[in-house]
Amino acid sequence: MEASAGLSRIGLAGLAVMGQNLALNIAEKGFPISVYNRTTSKVDETIERAKSEGDLPLTGHYSPRDFVLSLQKPRSVIILVKAGTPVDQTISTLSEYMEEGDTIIDGGNEWYENTERRIWETEQKGILYLGMGVSGGEEGARNGPSMMPGGSLTAYKNIEEIVKKVAAQVEDGPCVTYIGEGGSGNFVKMVHNGIEYGDMQLISEAYDVLKNVGGLSNEELARIFDEWNKGELESFLVEITADIFKVKDDLSEGELVDKILDKTGMKGTGKWTVQQAAELSVAAPTIAASLDCRYLSGLKEERENAEAILKEAGMVDQVGPVRSGIDKKRLIDDVRQALYASKICSYAQGMNLLRAKSNEKGWGLDLGEMARIWKGGCIIRAVFLDRIKQAYRRNPQLASLVVDPEFAKEMVQRQAAWRRVVGLAVQAGISTPGMCASLAYFDTYRRARLPANLVQAQRDLFGAHTYERIDRPGAFHTEWTKLARQSNFK
């Protein structure tokens, strides 16, 4: 692509903090960029930041026409606005001044079917389209995110040199790759966020057990998570968890974490992940449990009332008696192992969902490559993602991470500790739905014979749904009630 004098290599519309930071990252990597926002003060703010952060090659524009016309052809424009209608409005506004062969890249958390609709709509105007998931938050956008672009391959080629330099860099390359056609990029980002839900829930359960069963202080928890971050659990989320425990409250005594209201917000990607898992008949109990916990956390007043009512009804706190017999050192190590094993199950569920959707849509997703681009920049970045990448490199058709030979050994080695933690939590009346869901998933998946035979017999009895037999082929139906009445059982 030839540079045109005075024209920018790429444009970005939507200058909230994520948009500003990504624009500055692009400029810092040596690509002249034009920026635009409907609120002109955001444009001025971004220009000032570009000057103060190294006199970066960034120009601001105050009308969509001037913005689009400031770009080299074929033009490429990233939009970072709120998902839904604002994206459609921005596309409509900008495409008025764009030409055949130009590209629009939506960098927001968008529902993948909206992206597929927009691909078709922009195609009618000759405009190329990408839906690009961007993970890493504000810091990642500025210093190197993980990016998941899907849609037009030609559109990706137009920006490939940019995104490869802007993305987080790890030892085996930049944390970006062309995901596939259609809404694949947004779908992969959605599942990434679902795994993130599971990760955060599992970490919170580890915290709950260590604090309430183990009686650990925030200072001790900070040291433990710092130590864990040097081993198999090394990850962004474990690292920031250690940092959170260290922050003092500047408005009162103690640490800030203890003053935060126990209600968790959400933006929808976790719900979408669970919905898609259900539609594709993919078991994702850890991710679903994390979503349920966010719903329950929102019922703060109801939970406070329930605690009072059940206490009056005779509910006795079991944490004290359980804590009195605890070997603290062993508990800490058990929780570490339980957290690791649970995380493997959560990632296995997410990867299986990606495979199922890829098969349905014909995207041809490379699961090993998905793990690779999540190794840096993104919220779920973790050292063991490299081992997930290697597992899928060894066997691209791997049915589940649970049966990869290396992960299988680790699961078996950790299961005793895992069961002890879940058992202690149940005994103490502390909910660990993520760990319990992961353990139940593992136990169900590893059993060659399940009690589903009884469920199918029940379905056949009341609905004549038929059943298969283990000793001969075919579909069978039995008059269960009639035969039961004739039996000799008393």
Tab-separated table of C-alpha atoms in Angstrom:
chain	number	residue	atom	x	y	z
A	1	MET	CA	0.000	0.000	0.000
A	2	GLU	CA	1.450	3.355	-1.042
A	3	ALA	CA	1.417	6.203	1.454
A	4	SER	CA	-0.265	9.411	0.330
A	5	ALA	CA	1.174	12.680	1.552
A	6	GLY	CA	-0.743	14.049	4.522
A	7	LEU	CA	-3.130	11.091	4.729
A	8	SER	CA	-3.378	8.714	7.699
A	9	ARG	CA	-2.796	4.977	7.421
A	10	ILE	CA	-5.897	4.141	9.501
A	11	GLY	CA	-8.760	5.826	11.351
A	12	LEU	CA	-10.506	5.238	14.670
A	13	ALA	CA	-13.962	6.511	15.637
A	14	GLY	CA	-15.160	6.367	19.238
A	15	LEU	CA	-12.876	7.983	21.776
A	16	ALA	CA	-13.867	6.664	25.179
A	17	VAL	CA	-10.805	5.493	27.109
A	18	MET	CA	-10.492	2.189	25.171
A	19	GLY	CA	-10.682	4.034	21.853
A	20	GLN	CA	-8.182	6.689	22.910
A	21	ASN	CA	-5.729	4.113	24.205
A	22	LEU	CA	-5.922	1.921	21.105
A	23	ALA	CA	-5.463	4.970	18.861
A	24	LEU	CA	-2.389	6.050	20.826
A	25	ASN	CA	-1.008	2.497	20.691
A	26	ILE	CA	-1.392	2.458	16.883
A	27	ALA	CA	0.263	5.878	16.572
A	28	GLU	CA	3.093	4.860	18.884
A	29	LYS	CA	3.851	1.886	16.631
A	30	GLY	CA	4.522	4.337	13.783
A	31	PHE	CA	1.190	4.287	11.931
A	32	PRO	CA	-0.297	7.768	11.354
A	33	ILE	CA	-3.893	7.691	12.574
A	34	SER	CA	-6.930	9.939	12.280
A	35	VAL	CA	-9.468	10.004	15.102
A	36	TYR	CA	-13.085	11.149	15.333
A	37	ASN	CA	-15.773	11.384	17.988
A	38	ARG	CA	-19.190	13.015	17.976
A	39	THR	CA	-18.306	14.771	21.239
A	40	THR	CA	-15.563	17.121	20.080
A	41	SER	CA	-13.982	17.449	23.523
A	42	LYS	CA	-12.940	13.787	23.258
A	43	VAL	CA	-11.090	14.583	20.033
A	44	ASP	CA	-9.257	17.475	21.733
A	45	GLU	CA	-8.432	15.260	24.704
A	46	THR	CA	-6.946	12.581	22.447
A	47	ILE	CA	-4.872	15.119	20.517
A	48	GLU	CA	-3.455	16.467	23.773
A	49	ARG	CA	-2.610	12.969	24.962
A	50	ALA	CA	-0.842	12.227	21.666
A	51	LYS	CA	1.307	15.333	22.137
A	52	SER	CA	2.107	14.652	25.785
A	53	GLU	CA	2.827	10.937	25.271
A	54	GLY	CA	5.544	11.430	22.654
A	55	ASP	CA	4.255	13.781	19.953
A	56	LEU	CA	2.613	10.807	18.257
A	57	PRO	CA	1.393	10.881	14.611
A	58	LEU	CA	-2.297	11.415	15.417
A	59	THR	CA	-4.688	13.929	13.885
A	60	GLY	CA	-8.154	14.798	15.130
A	61	HIS	CA	-11.231	15.468	13.016
A	62	TYR	CA	-14.561	17.005	13.918
A	63	SER	CA	-16.813	15.823	11.091
A	64	PRO	CA	-17.279	12.311	9.703
A	65	ARG	CA	-16.577	13.534	6.161
A	66	ASP	CA	-13.250	15.136	7.033
A	67	PHE	CA	-12.351	12.080	9.092
A	68	VAL	CA	-12.980	9.573	6.291
A	69	LEU	CA	-11.343	11.713	3.617
A	70	SER	CA	-8.184	12.023	5.748
A	71	LEU	CA	-7.397	8.328	5.210
A	72	GLN	CA	-5.263	6.536	2.612
A	73	LYS	CA	-7.114	4.300	0.141
A	74	PRO	CA	-8.270	1.652	0.573
A	75	ARG	CA	-9.461	3.190	3.825
A	76	SER	CA	-9.625	1.246	7.082
A	77	VAL	CA	-11.670	2.555	10.023
A	78	ILE	CA	-11.893	1.004	13.494
A	79	ILE	CA	-15.047	1.873	15.416
A	80	LEU	CA	-15.177	1.543	19.200
A	81	VAL	CA	-18.661	2.539	20.294
A	82	LYS	CA	-21.329	0.902	22.433
A	83	ALA	CA	-22.612	-2.379	20.969
A	84	GLY	CA	-25.979	-2.496	19.227
A	85	THR	CA	-27.712	0.484	17.626
A	86	PRO	CA	-24.780	2.922	18.104
A	87	VAL	CA	-22.638	0.650	15.896
A	88	ASP	CA	-25.278	0.684	13.144
A	89	GLN	CA	-25.573	4.454	13.396
A	90	THR	CA	-21.804	4.913	13.195
A	91	ILE	CA	-21.558	2.591	10.173
A	92	SER	CA	-24.351	4.515	8.456
A	93	THR	CA	-22.677	7.862	9.116
A	94	LEU	CA	-19.178	6.833	8.014
A	95	SER	CA	-20.128	4.647	5.044
A	96	GLU	CA	-21.743	7.673	3.390
A	97	TYR	CA	-18.230	8.898	2.614
A	98	MET	CA	-16.525	5.539	2.077
A	99	GLU	CA	-15.895	3.773	-1.217
A	100	GLU	CA	-15.844	0.264	-2.608
A	101	GLY	CA	-12.904	-1.666	-1.154
A	102	ASP	CA	-12.764	0.368	2.080
A	103	THR	CA	-12.925	-1.476	5.423
A	104	ILE	CA	-14.852	-1.027	8.674
A	105	ILE	CA	-13.617	-2.842	11.786
A	106	ASP	CA	-15.900	-3.023	14.831
A	107	GLY	CA	-13.689	-3.445	17.907
A	108	GLY	CA	-16.488	-3.760	20.482
A	109	ASN	CA	-18.078	-6.706	22.323
A	110	GLU	CA	-20.794	-7.380	19.765
A	111	TRP	CA	-23.220	-10.267	19.362
A	112	TYR	CA	-21.781	-12.325	16.507
A	113	GLU	CA	-25.020	-12.436	14.501
A	114	ASN	CA	-25.108	-8.634	14.404
A	115	THR	CA	-21.642	-8.763	12.860
A	116	GLU	CA	-22.809	-11.268	10.251
A	117	ARG	CA	-25.756	-9.022	9.387
A	118	ARG	CA	-23.447	-6.019	9.044
A	119	ILE	CA	-21.053	-7.973	6.825
A	120	TRP	CA	-23.932	-8.554	4.418
A	121	GLU	CA	-25.241	-4.972	4.638
A	122	THR	CA	-21.865	-3.312	4.041
A	123	GLU	CA	-21.142	-5.793	1.259
A	124	GLN	CA	-24.060	-4.284	-0.658
A	125	LYS	CA	-22.080	-1.026	-0.740
A	126	GLY	CA	-18.822	-2.758	-1.623
A	127	ILE	CA	-17.406	-2.109	1.856
A	128	LEU	CA	-15.437	-4.814	3.666
A	129	TYR	CA	-16.168	-5.603	7.324
A	130	LEU	CA	-14.454	-7.171	10.333
A	131	GLY	CA	-15.804	-7.882	13.796
A	132	MET	CA	-12.723	-7.772	16.010
A	133	GLY	CA	-12.793	-8.776	19.651
A	134	VAL	CA	-10.273	-6.775	21.701
A	135	SER	CA	-9.272	-7.995	25.158
A	136	GLY	CA	-7.030	-6.475	27.772
A	137	GLY	CA	-9.030	-3.566	29.087
A	138	GLU	CA	-7.751	-0.009	29.010
A	139	GLU	CA	-4.161	-0.994	29.788
A	140	GLY	CA	-4.125	-3.667	27.102
A	141	ALA	CA	-5.509	-1.279	24.497
A	142	ARG	CA	-2.663	1.150	25.206
A	143	ASN	CA	0.217	-1.295	25.595
A	144	GLY	CA	-0.792	-4.370	23.606
A	145	PRO	CA	-4.117	-6.247	23.630
A	146	SER	CA	-5.132	-9.650	22.363
A	147	MET	CA	-7.188	-9.168	19.210
A	148	MET	CA	-9.599	-11.546	17.506
A	149	PRO	CA	-10.602	-10.289	14.027
A	150	GLY	CA	-13.149	-12.235	11.997
A	151	GLY	CA	-14.952	-11.511	8.740
A	152	SER	CA	-13.443	-10.490	5.412
A	153	LEU	CA	-9.947	-11.934	4.872
A	154	THR	CA	-9.194	-9.084	2.459
A	155	ALA	CA	-10.148	-6.599	5.177
A	156	TYR	CA	-7.798	-8.365	7.585
A	157	LYS	CA	-4.954	-8.216	5.075
A	158	ASN	CA	-5.520	-4.449	4.828
A	159	ILE	CA	-4.722	-4.024	8.540
A	160	GLU	CA	-2.542	-7.059	9.242
A	161	GLU	CA	0.744	-5.159	9.514
A	162	ILE	CA	-0.873	-2.742	11.978
A	163	VAL	CA	-2.557	-5.232	14.294
A	164	LYS	CA	0.509	-7.467	14.404
A	165	LYS	CA	2.576	-4.593	15.784
A	166	VAL	CA	-0.153	-3.196	18.047
A	167	ALA	CA	-1.043	-6.547	19.673
A	168	ALA	CA	0.658	-7.940	22.759
A	169	GLN	CA	3.860	-9.776	21.863
A	170	VAL	CA	4.742	-13.205	23.268
A	171	GLU	CA	7.644	-15.543	22.480
A	172	ASP	CA	5.789	-17.222	19.599
A	173	GLY	CA	4.373	-14.127	17.943
A	174	PRO	CA	1.837	-11.317	18.245
A	175	CYS	CA	-1.425	-12.029	20.087
A	176	VAL	CA	-3.586	-11.642	16.993
A	177	THR	CA	-4.543	-13.908	14.124
A	178	TYR	CA	-7.226	-14.032	11.455
A	179	ILE	CA	-9.939	-16.012	13.254
A	180	GLY	CA	-12.189	-16.925	10.339
A	181	GLU	CA	-15.209	-15.846	8.352
A	182	GLY	CA	-18.445	-14.253	9.505
A	183	GLY	CA	-18.885	-13.428	13.160
A	184	SER	CA	-16.154	-15.815	14.294
A	185	GLY	CA	-14.005	-13.078	15.847
A	186	ASN	CA	-16.833	-11.813	18.029
A	187	PHE	CA	-17.825	-15.362	18.950
A	188	VAL	CA	-14.289	-16.231	20.063
A	189	LYS	CA	-14.135	-13.040	22.136
A	190	MET	CA	-17.511	-13.931	23.687
A	191	VAL	CA	-16.228	-17.362	24.752
A	192	HIS	CA	-13.028	-15.744	26.038
A	193	ASN	CA	-15.244	-13.607	28.270
A	194	GLY	CA	-17.225	-16.667	29.383
A	195	ILE	CA	-13.976	-18.370	30.437
A	196	GLU	CA	-13.067	-15.115	32.195
A	197	TYR	CA	-16.334	-15.334	34.171
A	198	GLY	CA	-15.405	-18.860	35.254
A	199	ASP	CA	-11.838	-17.871	36.170
A	200	MET	CA	-12.973	-14.969	38.335
A	201	GLN	CA	-15.605	-17.076	40.079
A	202	LEU	CA	-13.117	-19.846	40.870
A	203	ILE	CA	-10.605	-17.351	42.280
A	204	SER	CA	-13.312	-15.791	44.446
A	205	GLU	CA	-14.198	-19.232	45.811
A	206	ALA	CA	-10.544	-19.924	46.633
A	207	TYR	CA	-10.513	-16.595	48.492
A	208	ASP	CA	-13.736	-17.447	50.335
A	209	VAL	CA	-12.452	-20.827	51.536
A	210	LEU	CA	-9.044	-19.497	52.565
A	211	LYS	CA	-10.530	-16.516	54.373
A	212	ASN	CA	-13.458	-18.167	56.121
A	213	VAL	CA	-12.355	-21.760	56.594
A	214	GLY	CA	-8.631	-21.040	56.862
A	215	GLY	CA	-9.028	-17.780	58.764
A	216	LEU	CA	-6.398	-16.043	56.608
A	217	SER	CA	-5.934	-12.272	56.729
A	218	ASN	CA	-5.749	-10.091	53.631
A	219	GLU	CA	-2.001	-9.756	54.175
A	220	GLU	CA	-1.627	-13.535	54.184
A	221	LEU	CA	-3.876	-13.832	51.124
A	222	ALA	CA	-1.761	-11.302	49.246
A	223	ARG	CA	1.380	-13.334	49.971
A	224	ILE	CA	-0.301	-16.584	48.933
A	225	PHE	CA	-1.579	-15.225	45.609
A	226	ASP	CA	1.822	-13.656	44.945
A	227	GLU	CA	3.388	-17.065	45.516
A	228	TRP	CA	0.824	-18.814	43.343
A	229	ASN	CA	1.582	-16.348	40.568
A	230	LYS	CA	5.122	-17.741	40.388
A	231	GLY	CA	3.962	-21.265	39.538
A	232	GLU	CA	1.346	-23.149	37.533
A	233	LEU	CA	-1.350	-20.555	38.354
A	234	GLU	CA	0.689	-17.642	36.965
A	235	SER	CA	-1.837	-15.372	35.269
A	236	PHE	CA	-3.101	-11.816	35.041
A	237	LEU	CA	-6.119	-12.527	37.254
A	238	VAL	CA	-4.071	-14.157	40.026
A	239	GLU	CA	-1.571	-11.288	39.841
A	240	ILE	CA	-4.205	-8.571	40.200
A	241	THR	CA	-5.943	-10.520	42.978
A	242	ALA	CA	-2.742	-10.357	45.043
A	243	ASP	CA	-2.593	-6.606	44.400
A	244	ILE	CA	-6.210	-6.086	45.472
A	245	PHE	CA	-5.541	-7.574	48.928
A	246	LYS	CA	-2.687	-5.086	49.481
A	247	VAL	CA	-4.722	-1.888	49.002
A	248	LYS	CA	-5.658	-0.012	52.182
A	249	ASP	CA	-8.948	1.836	52.478
A	250	ASP	CA	-8.271	5.576	52.526
A	251	LEU	CA	-11.697	6.306	54.003
A	252	SER	CA	-11.583	3.973	57.017
A	253	GLU	CA	-9.536	1.267	58.722
A	254	GLY	CA	-8.449	-1.953	57.047
A	255	GLU	CA	-8.237	-3.029	53.429
A	256	LEU	CA	-10.467	-1.693	50.694
A	257	VAL	CA	-11.581	-5.133	49.449
A	258	ASP	CA	-13.578	-5.681	52.663
A	259	LYS	CA	-15.562	-2.468	52.098
A	260	ILE	CA	-16.744	-3.333	48.587
A	261	LEU	CA	-20.420	-4.255	48.226
A	262	ASP	CA	-20.758	-7.929	47.287
A	263	LYS	CA	-22.743	-7.378	44.083
A	264	THR	CA	-21.084	-8.247	40.758
A	265	GLY	CA	-21.928	-6.407	37.546
A	266	MET	CA	-21.977	-7.864	34.038
A	267	LYS	CA	-22.364	-6.735	30.432
A	268	GLY	CA	-23.905	-9.785	28.753
A	269	THR	CA	-21.114	-11.829	27.189
A	270	GLY	CA	-21.258	-14.450	29.953
A	271	LYS	CA	-24.978	-14.874	29.404
A	272	TRP	CA	-24.460	-15.177	25.640
A	273	THR	CA	-21.833	-17.875	26.237
A	274	VAL	CA	-24.162	-19.962	28.394
A	275	GLN	CA	-27.034	-19.504	25.926
A	276	GLN	CA	-24.855	-20.664	23.041
A	277	ALA	CA	-23.626	-23.658	25.038
A	278	ALA	CA	-27.236	-24.685	25.648
A	279	GLU	CA	-28.201	-24.236	21.996
A	280	LEU	CA	-25.233	-26.312	20.847
A	281	SER	CA	-25.714	-29.003	23.555
A	282	VAL	CA	-22.249	-28.305	24.996
A	283	ALA	CA	-21.888	-28.774	28.753
A	284	ALA	CA	-20.430	-25.603	30.302
A	285	PRO	CA	-21.378	-25.950	33.987
A	286	THR	CA	-18.462	-23.936	35.402
A	287	ILE	CA	-19.238	-20.931	33.214
A	288	ALA	CA	-22.976	-21.324	33.923
A	289	ALA	CA	-22.314	-21.494	37.684
A	290	SER	CA	-20.307	-18.273	37.511
A	291	LEU	CA	-23.192	-16.560	35.751
A	292	ASP	CA	-25.700	-17.843	38.330
A	293	CYS	CA	-23.469	-16.495	41.107
A	294	ARG	CA	-23.513	-13.039	39.549
A	295	TYR	CA	-27.312	-13.177	39.466
A	296	LEU	CA	-27.458	-14.293	43.097
A	297	SER	CA	-24.969	-11.632	44.157
A	298	GLY	CA	-27.420	-9.040	42.871
A	299	LEU	CA	-30.042	-10.235	45.381
A	300	LYS	CA	-28.249	-8.552	48.274
A	301	GLU	CA	-31.363	-7.583	50.251
A	302	GLU	CA	-32.952	-10.999	49.738
A	303	ARG	CA	-29.758	-12.728	50.897
A	304	GLU	CA	-29.618	-10.591	54.038
A	305	ASN	CA	-33.255	-11.426	54.793
A	306	ALA	CA	-32.643	-15.132	54.120
A	307	GLU	CA	-29.687	-15.175	56.501
A	308	ALA	CA	-31.819	-13.689	59.294
A	309	ILE	CA	-34.853	-15.916	58.667
A	310	LEU	CA	-32.850	-19.146	58.448
A	311	LYS	CA	-30.868	-18.257	61.567
A	312	GLU	CA	-34.149	-17.787	63.398
A	313	ALA	CA	-35.299	-21.137	62.022
A	314	GLY	CA	-32.313	-22.821	63.642
A	315	MET	CA	-29.543	-22.552	61.042
A	316	VAL	CA	-26.209	-22.799	62.824
A	317	ASP	CA	-22.965	-21.402	61.423
A	318	GLN	CA	-20.638	-24.344	60.703
A	319	VAL	CA	-17.539	-22.346	59.726
A	320	GLY	CA	-16.181	-22.127	63.289
A	321	PRO	CA	-16.254	-25.852	64.059
A	322	VAL	CA	-14.699	-26.712	60.687
A	323	ARG	CA	-11.986	-24.075	61.062
A	324	SER	CA	-10.950	-25.347	64.488
A	325	GLY	CA	-9.544	-28.569	63.061
A	326	ILE	CA	-7.869	-27.101	59.976
A	327	ASP	CA	-4.252	-27.620	59.007
A	328	LYS	CA	-3.741	-24.198	57.425
A	329	LYS	CA	-0.657	-25.109	55.400
A	330	ARG	CA	-2.362	-28.152	53.904
A	331	LEU	CA	-5.528	-26.173	53.166
A	332	ILE	CA	-3.573	-23.552	51.227
A	333	ASP	CA	-1.919	-26.209	49.084
A	334	ASP	CA	-5.209	-28.080	48.589
A	335	VAL	CA	-6.967	-24.900	47.457
A	336	ARG	CA	-4.151	-24.194	44.984
A	337	GLN	CA	-4.589	-27.648	43.458
A	338	ALA	CA	-8.397	-27.381	43.440
A	339	LEU	CA	-8.235	-24.011	41.703
A	340	TYR	CA	-5.887	-25.336	39.018
A	341	ALA	CA	-7.956	-28.475	38.315
A	342	SER	CA	-11.176	-26.437	38.209
A	343	LYS	CA	-9.609	-23.992	35.743
A	344	ILE	CA	-8.684	-26.831	33.388
A	345	CYS	CA	-12.343	-27.904	33.337
A	346	SER	CA	-13.506	-24.345	32.688
A	347	TYR	CA	-11.111	-23.889	29.759
A	348	ALA	CA	-12.063	-27.329	28.419
A	349	GLN	CA	-15.716	-26.255	28.358
A	350	GLY	CA	-14.898	-23.023	26.525
A	351	MET	CA	-12.741	-24.769	23.946
A	352	ASN	CA	-15.421	-27.390	23.318
A	353	LEU	CA	-17.942	-24.614	22.726
A	354	LEU	CA	-15.613	-22.993	20.172
A	355	ARG	CA	-15.218	-26.317	18.369
A	356	ALA	CA	-18.968	-26.956	18.288
A	357	LYS	CA	-19.724	-23.517	16.833
A	358	SER	CA	-16.869	-23.797	14.362
A	359	ASN	CA	-18.251	-27.120	13.139
A	360	GLU	CA	-21.748	-25.674	12.822
A	361	LYS	CA	-20.629	-22.580	10.904
A	362	GLY	CA	-17.681	-24.051	8.990
A	363	TRP	CA	-15.238	-21.526	10.462
A	364	GLY	CA	-12.322	-23.946	10.763
A	365	LEU	CA	-11.155	-22.513	14.089
A	366	ASP	CA	-7.643	-23.525	15.161
A	367	LEU	CA	-8.043	-24.076	18.903
A	368	GLY	CA	-4.296	-24.172	19.488
A	369	GLU	CA	-3.995	-20.771	17.820
A	370	MET	CA	-6.846	-19.416	19.950
A	371	ALA	CA	-4.922	-20.443	23.067
A	372	ARG	CA	-1.746	-18.859	21.660
A	373	ILE	CA	-3.258	-15.414	21.057
A	374	TRP	CA	-4.681	-15.446	24.606
A	375	LYS	CA	-1.197	-15.878	26.113
A	376	GLY	CA	-0.611	-12.118	26.265
A	377	GLY	CA	-2.560	-8.893	26.461
A	378	CYS	CA	-5.936	-10.332	27.417
A	379	ILE	CA	-7.679	-10.719	30.776
A	380	ILE	CA	-7.379	-14.522	30.852
A	381	ARG	CA	-3.695	-14.559	29.890
A	382	ALA	CA	-1.992	-17.325	31.835
A	383	VAL	CA	1.152	-19.404	31.644
A	384	PHE	CA	-0.790	-22.628	31.190
A	385	LEU	CA	-2.341	-21.372	27.928
A	386	ASP	CA	0.930	-22.357	26.273
A	387	ARG	CA	0.310	-25.902	27.429
A	388	ILE	CA	-3.249	-25.746	26.094
A	389	LYS	CA	-1.790	-24.606	22.762
A	390	GLN	CA	0.616	-27.555	22.805
A	391	ALA	CA	-2.208	-29.990	23.630
A	392	TYR	CA	-4.122	-28.970	20.499
A	393	ARG	CA	-0.914	-28.978	18.438
A	394	ARG	CA	-0.327	-32.579	19.521
A	395	ASN	CA	-3.902	-33.526	18.675
A	396	PRO	CA	-6.049	-31.025	16.759
A	397	GLN	CA	-9.006	-33.411	17.197
A	398	LEU	CA	-8.599	-33.604	20.993
A	399	ALA	CA	-12.059	-34.318	22.426
A	400	SER	CA	-11.362	-32.445	25.673
A	401	LEU	CA	-8.411	-30.999	27.548
A	402	VAL	CA	-9.335	-33.416	30.339
A	403	VAL	CA	-8.128	-36.355	28.212
A	404	ASP	CA	-4.925	-34.776	26.934
A	405	PRO	CA	-2.259	-37.085	28.418
A	406	GLU	CA	-0.430	-34.292	30.265
A	407	PHE	CA	-3.532	-32.600	31.648
A	408	ALA	CA	-5.082	-35.984	32.504
A	409	LYS	CA	-2.098	-36.788	34.758
A	410	GLU	CA	-2.412	-33.421	36.485
A	411	MET	CA	-6.147	-33.858	37.055
A	412	VAL	CA	-5.615	-37.290	38.614
A	413	GLN	CA	-2.776	-35.978	40.805
A	414	ARG	CA	-4.923	-33.082	42.076
A	415	GLN	CA	-8.288	-34.760	42.492
A	416	ALA	CA	-7.786	-35.764	46.140
A	417	ALA	CA	-6.997	-32.174	47.158
A	418	TRP	CA	-9.862	-30.933	44.984
A	419	ARG	CA	-12.330	-33.233	46.744
A	420	ARG	CA	-11.035	-32.224	50.175
A	421	VAL	CA	-11.597	-28.535	49.421
A	422	VAL	CA	-15.107	-29.040	48.061
A	423	GLY	CA	-15.951	-31.339	50.984
A	424	LEU	CA	-14.683	-28.839	53.554
A	425	ALA	CA	-16.626	-26.045	51.907
A	426	VAL	CA	-19.845	-28.098	51.936
A	427	GLN	CA	-19.253	-29.035	55.570
A	428	ALA	CA	-18.710	-25.370	56.493
A	429	GLY	CA	-21.734	-24.171	54.508
A	430	ILE	CA	-19.620	-22.090	52.118
A	431	SER	CA	-20.819	-22.179	48.520
A	432	THR	CA	-18.239	-23.136	45.901
A	433	PRO	CA	-20.476	-23.571	42.845
A	434	GLY	CA	-17.656	-23.145	40.328
A	435	MET	CA	-15.386	-25.721	41.931
A	436	CYS	CA	-18.325	-28.066	42.526
A	437	ALA	CA	-19.472	-27.686	38.908
A	438	SER	CA	-15.947	-28.348	37.650
A	439	LEU	CA	-15.561	-31.430	39.829
A	440	ALA	CA	-18.997	-32.744	38.808
A	441	TYR	CA	-18.067	-32.124	35.147
A	442	PHE	CA	-14.828	-34.082	35.618
A	443	ASP	CA	-16.540	-36.942	37.452
A	444	THR	CA	-19.351	-37.150	34.907
A	445	TYR	CA	-17.043	-36.991	31.892
A	446	ARG	CA	-14.645	-39.661	33.215
A	447	ARG	CA	-17.360	-42.276	33.934
A	448	ALA	CA	-18.080	-44.783	31.193
A	449	ARG	CA	-21.468	-45.585	32.757
A	450	LEU	CA	-23.893	-42.936	34.081
A	451	PRO	CA	-27.366	-43.173	35.655
A	452	ALA	CA	-28.791	-41.713	32.424
A	453	ASN	CA	-30.245	-45.178	31.723
A	454	LEU	CA	-32.839	-44.557	34.446
A	455	VAL	CA	-33.683	-41.091	33.080
A	456	GLN	CA	-34.213	-42.559	29.607
A	457	ALA	CA	-36.425	-45.293	31.073
A	458	GLN	CA	-38.519	-42.600	32.778
A	459	ARG	CA	-38.823	-40.696	29.481
A	460	ASP	CA	-39.963	-43.857	27.748
A	461	LEU	CA	-42.519	-44.589	30.466
A	462	PHE	CA	-44.293	-41.233	30.462
A	463	GLY	CA	-43.650	-40.112	26.881
A	464	ALA	CA	-42.903	-43.236	24.827
A	465	HIS	CA	-39.597	-41.649	23.768
A	466	THR	CA	-38.000	-45.091	23.292
A	467	TYR	CA	-34.511	-46.127	24.354
A	468	GLU	CA	-31.458	-47.922	23.040
A	469	ARG	CA	-29.975	-51.042	24.612
A	470	ILE	CA	-26.334	-51.759	25.448
A	471	ASP	CA	-26.515	-55.337	24.137
A	472	ARG	CA	-28.245	-54.966	20.748
A	473	PRO	CA	-28.986	-52.285	18.131
A	474	GLY	CA	-32.300	-50.571	17.519
A	475	ALA	CA	-34.872	-48.390	19.293
A	476	PHE	CA	-37.112	-49.995	21.922
A	477	HIS	CA	-40.286	-49.106	23.812
A	478	THR	CA	-41.617	-50.847	26.890
A	479	GLU	CA	-45.047	-50.766	28.551
A	480	TRP	CA	-43.391	-50.088	31.901
A	481	THR	CA	-46.474	-49.462	34.053
A	482	LYS	CA	-48.323	-52.493	32.731
A	483	LEU	CA	-45.348	-54.804	33.253
A	484	ALA	CA	-44.608	-53.340	36.688
A	485	ARG	CA	-48.153	-54.182	37.802
A	486	GLN	CA	-47.646	-57.767	36.607
A	487	SER	CA	-44.266	-58.170	38.323
A	488	ASN	CA	-43.710	-60.173	41.482
A	489	PHE	CA	-42.006	-57.240	43.288
A	490	LYS	CA	-43.807	-56.274	46.473
